[in-house]
CSV table of C-alpha atoms in Angstrom, one decimal:
chain,number,residue,atom,x,y,z
A,260,UNK,CA,34.5,45.6,-4.6
A,261,UNK,CA,31.3,45.1,-2.9
A,262,UNK,CA,31.2,41.8,-0.9
A,263,UNK,CA,28.1,39.6,-0.8
A,264,UNK,CA,26.3,39.4,2.5
A,265,UNK,CA,26.9,36.3,4.7
A,266,UNK,CA,24.4,33.6,4.0
A,267,UNK,CA,23.7,34.6,0.4
A,268,UNK,CA,23.5,31.7,-2.0
A,269,UNK,CA,25.3,32.3,-5.3
A,270,UNK,CA,25.8,28.8,-6.8
A,271,UNK,CA,23.7,26.9,-9.4
A,272,UNK,CA,20.7,24.9,-8.3
A,273,UNK,CA,19.7,27.5,-5.7
A,274,UNK,CA,16.7,25.6,-4.6
A,275,UNK,CA,18.8,22.6,-3.7
A,276,UNK,CA,21.2,24.9,-1.8
A,277,UNK,CA,18.3,26.5,0.0
A,278,UNK,CA,16.8,23.2,1.1
A,279,UNK,CA,20.2,22.4,2.6
A,280,UNK,CA,20.2,25.7,4.5
A,281,UNK,CA,16.7,25.2,5.7
A,282,UNK,CA,17.5,21.7,7.0
A,283,UNK,CA,20.4,23.1,8.9
A,284,UNK,CA,18.3,25.9,10.3
A,285,UNK,CA,15.7,23.3,11.6
A,286,UNK,CA,18.5,21.4,13.3
A,287,UNK,CA,20.3,24.4,14.7
A,288,UNK,CA,17.1,25.9,16.2
A,289,UNK,CA,15.9,22.5,17.5
A,290,UNK,CA,12.5,23.0,15.9
A,291,UNK,CA,9.8,20.4,16.7
A,292,UNK,CA,6.7,19.4,14.7
A,293,UNK,CA,4.2,22.3,14.6
A,294,UNK,CA,6.9,25.0,15.1
A,295,UNK,CA,6.9,27.7,12.4
A,296,UNK,CA,9.8,27.9,10.0
A,297,UNK,CA,10.7,31.2,8.2
A,298,UNK,CA,8.0,33.0,6.1
A,299,UNK,CA,8.5,33.2,2.4
A,300,UNK,CA,9.7,36.8,2.7
A,301,UNK,CA,12.1,36.0,5.5
A,302,UNK,CA,13.7,33.3,3.3
A,303,UNK,CA,14.0,35.8,0.5
A,304,UNK,CA,15.6,38.4,2.7
A,305,UNK,CA,17.9,36.0,4.7
A,306,UNK,CA,19.2,34.0,1.8
A,307,UNK,CA,19.1,36.5,-1.1
A,308,UNK,CA,17.1,34.3,-3.4
A,309,UNK,CA,14.0,34.8,-5.5
A,310,UNK,CA,10.4,33.9,-4.6
A,311,UNK,CA,10.4,31.1,-7.2
A,312,UNK,CA,13.5,29.5,-5.6
A,313,UNK,CA,11.9,29.7,-2.2
A,314,UNK,CA,8.8,28.0,-3.6
A,315,UNK,CA,10.8,25.2,-5.3
A,316,UNK,CA,12.7,24.5,-2.1
A,317,UNK,CA,9.7,24.4,0.2
A,318,UNK,CA,7.8,22.2,-2.3
A,319,UNK,CA,10.8,19.7,-2.1
A,320,UNK,CA,10.7,19.7,1.7
A,321,UNK,CA,6.9,19.4,1.7
A,322,UNK,CA,7.1,16.5,-0.7
A,323,UNK,CA,9.5,14.7,1.7
A,324,UNK,CA,7.1,15.4,4.6
A,325,UNK,CA,9.7,17.6,6.4
A,326,UNK,CA,7.5,20.7,6.4
A,327,UNK,CA,3.9,21.7,5.8
A,328,UNK,CA,3.5,24.7,3.5
A,329,UNK,CA,0.2,26.3,4.4
A,330,UNK,CA,-1.1,29.0,2.0
A,331,UNK,CA,-1.2,32.5,3.6
A,332,UNK,CA,0.0,31.1,6.9
A,333,UNK,CA,3.6,30.1,6.2
A,334,UNK,CA,5.6,26.9,6.7
A,335,UNK,CA,5.7,24.7,9.7
A,336,UNK,CA,7.7,21.7,10.7
A,337,UNK,CA,5.7,18.5,10.0
A,338,UNK,CA,5.2,15.4,12.1
A,339,UNK,CA,7.9,13.4,10.3
A,340,UNK,CA,6.8,10.2,8.7
A,341,UNK,CA,9.8,7.9,8.2
A,342,UNK,CA,7.8,5.5,6.1
A,343,UNK,CA,7.0,8.2,3.6
A,344,UNK,CA,10.7,8.9,3.1
A,345,UNK,CA,11.5,5.2,2.9
A,346,UNK,CA,9.0,4.8,0.1
A,347,UNK,CA,10.6,7.6,-1.8
A,348,UNK,CA,14.0,6.0,-1.4
A,349,UNK,CA,12.6,2.7,-2.4
A,350,UNK,CA,11.4,4.2,-5.7
A,351,UNK,CA,14.8,5.8,-6.2
A,352,UNK,CA,16.5,2.4,-5.7
A,353,UNK,CA,14.1,0.8,-8.2
A,354,UNK,CA,15.0,3.3,-10.9
A,355,UNK,CA,18.8,3.3,-10.2
A,356,UNK,CA,21.0,0.6,-11.5
A,357,UNK,CA,23.1,0.2,-8.4
A,358,UNK,CA,25.5,-2.8,-8.7
A,359,UNK,CA,24.1,-5.9,-7.0
A,360,UNK,CA,27.1,-6.0,-4.8
A,361,UNK,CA,26.1,-2.7,-3.2
A,362,UNK,CA,22.5,-3.9,-2.6
A,363,UNK,CA,23.8,-7.1,-1.0
A,364,UNK,CA,26.2,-5.2,1.3
A,365,UNK,CA,23.4,-2.8,2.3
A,366,UNK,CA,21.2,-5.7,3.2
A,367,UNK,CA,23.9,-7.5,5.2
A,368,UNK,CA,24.5,-4.3,7.2
A,369,UNK,CA,20.8,-3.7,8.0
A,370,UNK,CA,20.0,-7.3,8.9
A,371,UNK,CA,23.0,-8.3,10.9
A,372,UNK,CA,22.9,-5.0,12.7
A,373,UNK,CA,19.3,-5.5,13.8
A,374,UNK,CA,19.8,-9.1,15.2
A,375,UNK,CA,20.7,-8.0,18.7
A,376,UNK,CA,17.3,-6.2,19.0
A,377,UNK,CA,15.4,-9.0,17.3
A,378,UNK,CA,17.0,-11.5,19.7
A,379,UNK,CA,16.0,-9.4,22.7
A,380,UNK,CA,12.5,-9.1,21.4
A,381,UNK,CA,11.8,-12.8,20.8
A,382,UNK,CA,13.4,-13.9,24.0
A,383,UNK,CA,11.0,-11.7,25.9
A,384,UNK,CA,7.9,-12.3,23.8
A,385,UNK,CA,6.8,-15.8,22.9
A,386,UNK,CA,4.3,-14.5,20.3
A,387,UNK,CA,7.1,-12.7,18.4
A,388,UNK,CA,9.2,-15.8,18.6
A,389,UNK,CA,6.3,-17.9,17.1
A,390,UNK,CA,5.6,-15.3,14.5
A,391,UNK,CA,9.2,-15.5,13.2
A,392,UNK,CA,9.0,-19.4,13.2
A,393,UNK,CA,5.8,-19.2,11.2
A,394,UNK,CA,7.5,-16.9,8.7
A,395,UNK,CA,10.5,-19.2,8.5
A,396,UNK,CA,8.2,-22.1,7.6
A,397,UNK,CA,6.3,-20.2,4.9
A,398,UNK,CA,5.8,-22.0,1.5
A,399,UNK,CA,7.0,-25.2,0.0
A,400,UNK,CA,9.4,-26.3,-2.7
A,401,UNK,CA,6.5,-26.7,-5.2
A,402,UNK,CA,5.6,-23.0,-5.0
A,403,UNK,CA,6.2,-20.9,-8.1
A,404,UNK,CA,8.9,-18.3,-8.0
A,405,UNK,CA,6.6,-15.4,-7.1
A,406,UNK,CA,5.3,-17.3,-4.0
A,407,UNK,CA,8.9,-18.2,-3.0
A,408,UNK,CA,10.0,-14.6,-3.2
A,409,UNK,CA,7.0,-13.5,-1.2
A,410,UNK,CA,7.9,-16.0,1.6
A,411,UNK,CA,11.5,-14.9,1.6
A,412,UNK,CA,10.6,-11.2,1.7
A,413,UNK,CA,8.1,-11.9,4.5
A,414,UNK,CA,10.7,-13.6,6.7
A,415,UNK,CA,13.5,-11.0,6.2
A,416,UNK,CA,11.0,-8.2,6.7
A,417,UNK,CA,9.8,-9.8,9.9
A,418,UNK,CA,13.4,-10.2,11.1
A,419,UNK,CA,13.7,-6.4,11.0
A,420,UNK,CA,10.2,-5.5,12.1
A,421,UNK,CA,10.3,-7.7,15.2
A,422,UNK,CA,13.1,-5.6,16.4
A,423,UNK,CA,10.5,-2.8,17.0
A,424,UNK,CA,12.7,0.0,15.7
A,425,UNK,CA,10.3,2.0,13.5
A,426,UNK,CA,12.9,4.0,11.5
A,427,UNK,CA,14.7,0.8,10.6
A,428,UNK,CA,11.5,-1.1,9.9
A,429,UNK,CA,10.5,1.6,7.5
A,430,UNK,CA,13.4,0.6,5.3
A,431,UNK,CA,12.5,-3.0,5.2
A,432,UNK,CA,10.5,-2.5,2.0
A,433,UNK,CA,13.8,-1.8,0.3
A,434,UNK,CA,14.3,-5.5,0.5
A,435,UNK,CA,11.7,-5.8,-2.3
A,436,UNK,CA,14.2,-4.0,-4.6
A,437,UNK,CA,16.9,-6.5,-3.6
A,438,UNK,CA,14.7,-9.5,-4.4
A,439,UNK,CA,13.7,-8.1,-7.8
A,440,UNK,CA,17.3,-7.7,-8.8
A,441,UNK,CA,18.2,-11.2,-7.5
A,442,UNK,CA,15.1,-13.1,-8.6
A,443,UNK,CA,17.0,-15.2,-11.2
A,444,UNK,CA,19.3,-16.3,-8.3
A,445,UNK,CA,16.3,-17.3,-6.3
A,446,UNK,CA,15.0,-19.4,-9.2
A,447,UNK,CA,18.1,-21.5,-9.0
A,448,UNK,CA,18.4,-21.6,-5.2
A,449,UNK,CA,17.7,-24.3,-2.7
A,450,UNK,CA,14.4,-23.1,-1.3
A,451,UNK,CA,14.0,-25.8,1.4
A,452,UNK,CA,17.6,-25.3,2.5
A,453,UNK,CA,16.9,-21.6,2.8
A,454,UNK,CA,13.9,-22.3,4.9
A,455,UNK,CA,16.0,-24.5,7.2
A,456,UNK,CA,18.5,-21.7,7.6
A,457,UNK,CA,15.7,-19.2,8.4
A,458,UNK,CA,14.4,-21.5,11.2
A,459,UNK,CA,17.9,-22.2,12.5
A,460,UNK,CA,18.6,-18.5,12.6
A,461,UNK,CA,15.4,-17.9,14.7
A,462,UNK,CA,16.2,-20.7,17.1
A,463,UNK,CA,19.8,-19.5,17.5
A,464,UNK,CA,18.6,-16.0,18.4
A,465,UNK,CA,16.0,-17.4,20.8
A,466,UNK,CA,18.9,-19.3,22.5
A,467,UNK,CA,20.7,-16.0,23.0
A,468,UNK,CA,23.6,-17.0,20.7
A,469,UNK,CA,24.1,-13.7,18.9
A,470,UNK,CA,27.5,-14.2,17.3
A,471,UNK,CA,26.4,-17.6,16.0
A,472,UNK,CA,23.3,-16.1,14.6
A,473,UNK,CA,25.2,-13.4,12.8
A,474,UNK,CA,27.4,-16.0,11.2
A,475,UNK,CA,24.4,-17.9,10.0
A,476,UNK,CA,22.8,-14.9,8.5
A,477,UNK,CA,26.1,-13.8,6.8
A,478,UNK,CA,26.4,-17.3,5.3
A,479,UNK,CA,22.8,-17.3,4.3
A,480,UNK,CA,23.1,-13.9,2.5
A,481,UNK,CA,26.6,-14.7,1.2
A,482,UNK,CA,25.1,-17.3,-1.1
A,483,UNK,CA,23.9,-14.5,-3.4
A,484,UNK,CA,27.5,-13.3,-3.9
A,485,UNK,CA,28.7,-16.6,-5.1
A,486,UNK,CA,25.7,-18.0,-7.0
A,487,UNK,CA,25.3,-17.4,-10.7
A,488,UNK,CA,21.9,-16.4,-11.9
A,489,UNK,CA,19.9,-18.6,-14.2
A,490,UNK,CA,19.2,-17.5,-17.8
A,491,UNK,CA,16.1,-15.4,-18.7
A,492,UNK,CA,14.4,-18.7,-19.7
A,493,UNK,CA,14.6,-19.9,-16.1
A,494,UNK,CA,11.6,-21.0,-13.9
A,495,UNK,CA,10.3,-17.4,-14.2
A,496,UNK,CA,8.0,-19.0,-16.9
A,497,UNK,CA,6.2,-20.8,-14.1
A,498,UNK,CA,5.1,-17.6,-12.5
């Protein structure tokens, strides 16, 4: 019996398998932006797939901004744009009915994990400290639900962005998906109390009390786990 050559792809969804192989090749070779990948014919020969499979795989990687496919020149590793990928994931989250519990846990992990770096940033930069205080004070109890959500998103996005960690900041827009799923909870919530917690969190970080700040944020976010959403006839009608 003739054995298949090493590296040949024989499973279904060959284009998906090929994208996996190409990502591994990029890492194994330590390729940098601008470096050439394999030519179309080299992919066909090395992985034993058709030209159409190669084109499907490279289109997928091109869409994610991992490579640039240049007609008649080949494929090159792109200057990776993390924001572009984050936008794609955000769209994916918007279409996927993940349990709210998963969204909440994801948010807790991201925001508590970034607090050390946010703390360091605002203790060394008075402008960033004031910026977070301004975001914490955004809005008033009389605002409609849309404005309250906008203020809340602004504060929590700022909490991540002030850390000055670009890849993590790129994912801050995923918070919008969280707020869309929990907007009925927000309609019921204590907006002024939430603002006070925001300000207390910033002041605690500025004082260098990281453990206390983490506890404040966990308590703040934990409210969503215990609160019951209002009905569909809630203050959304005020928007």
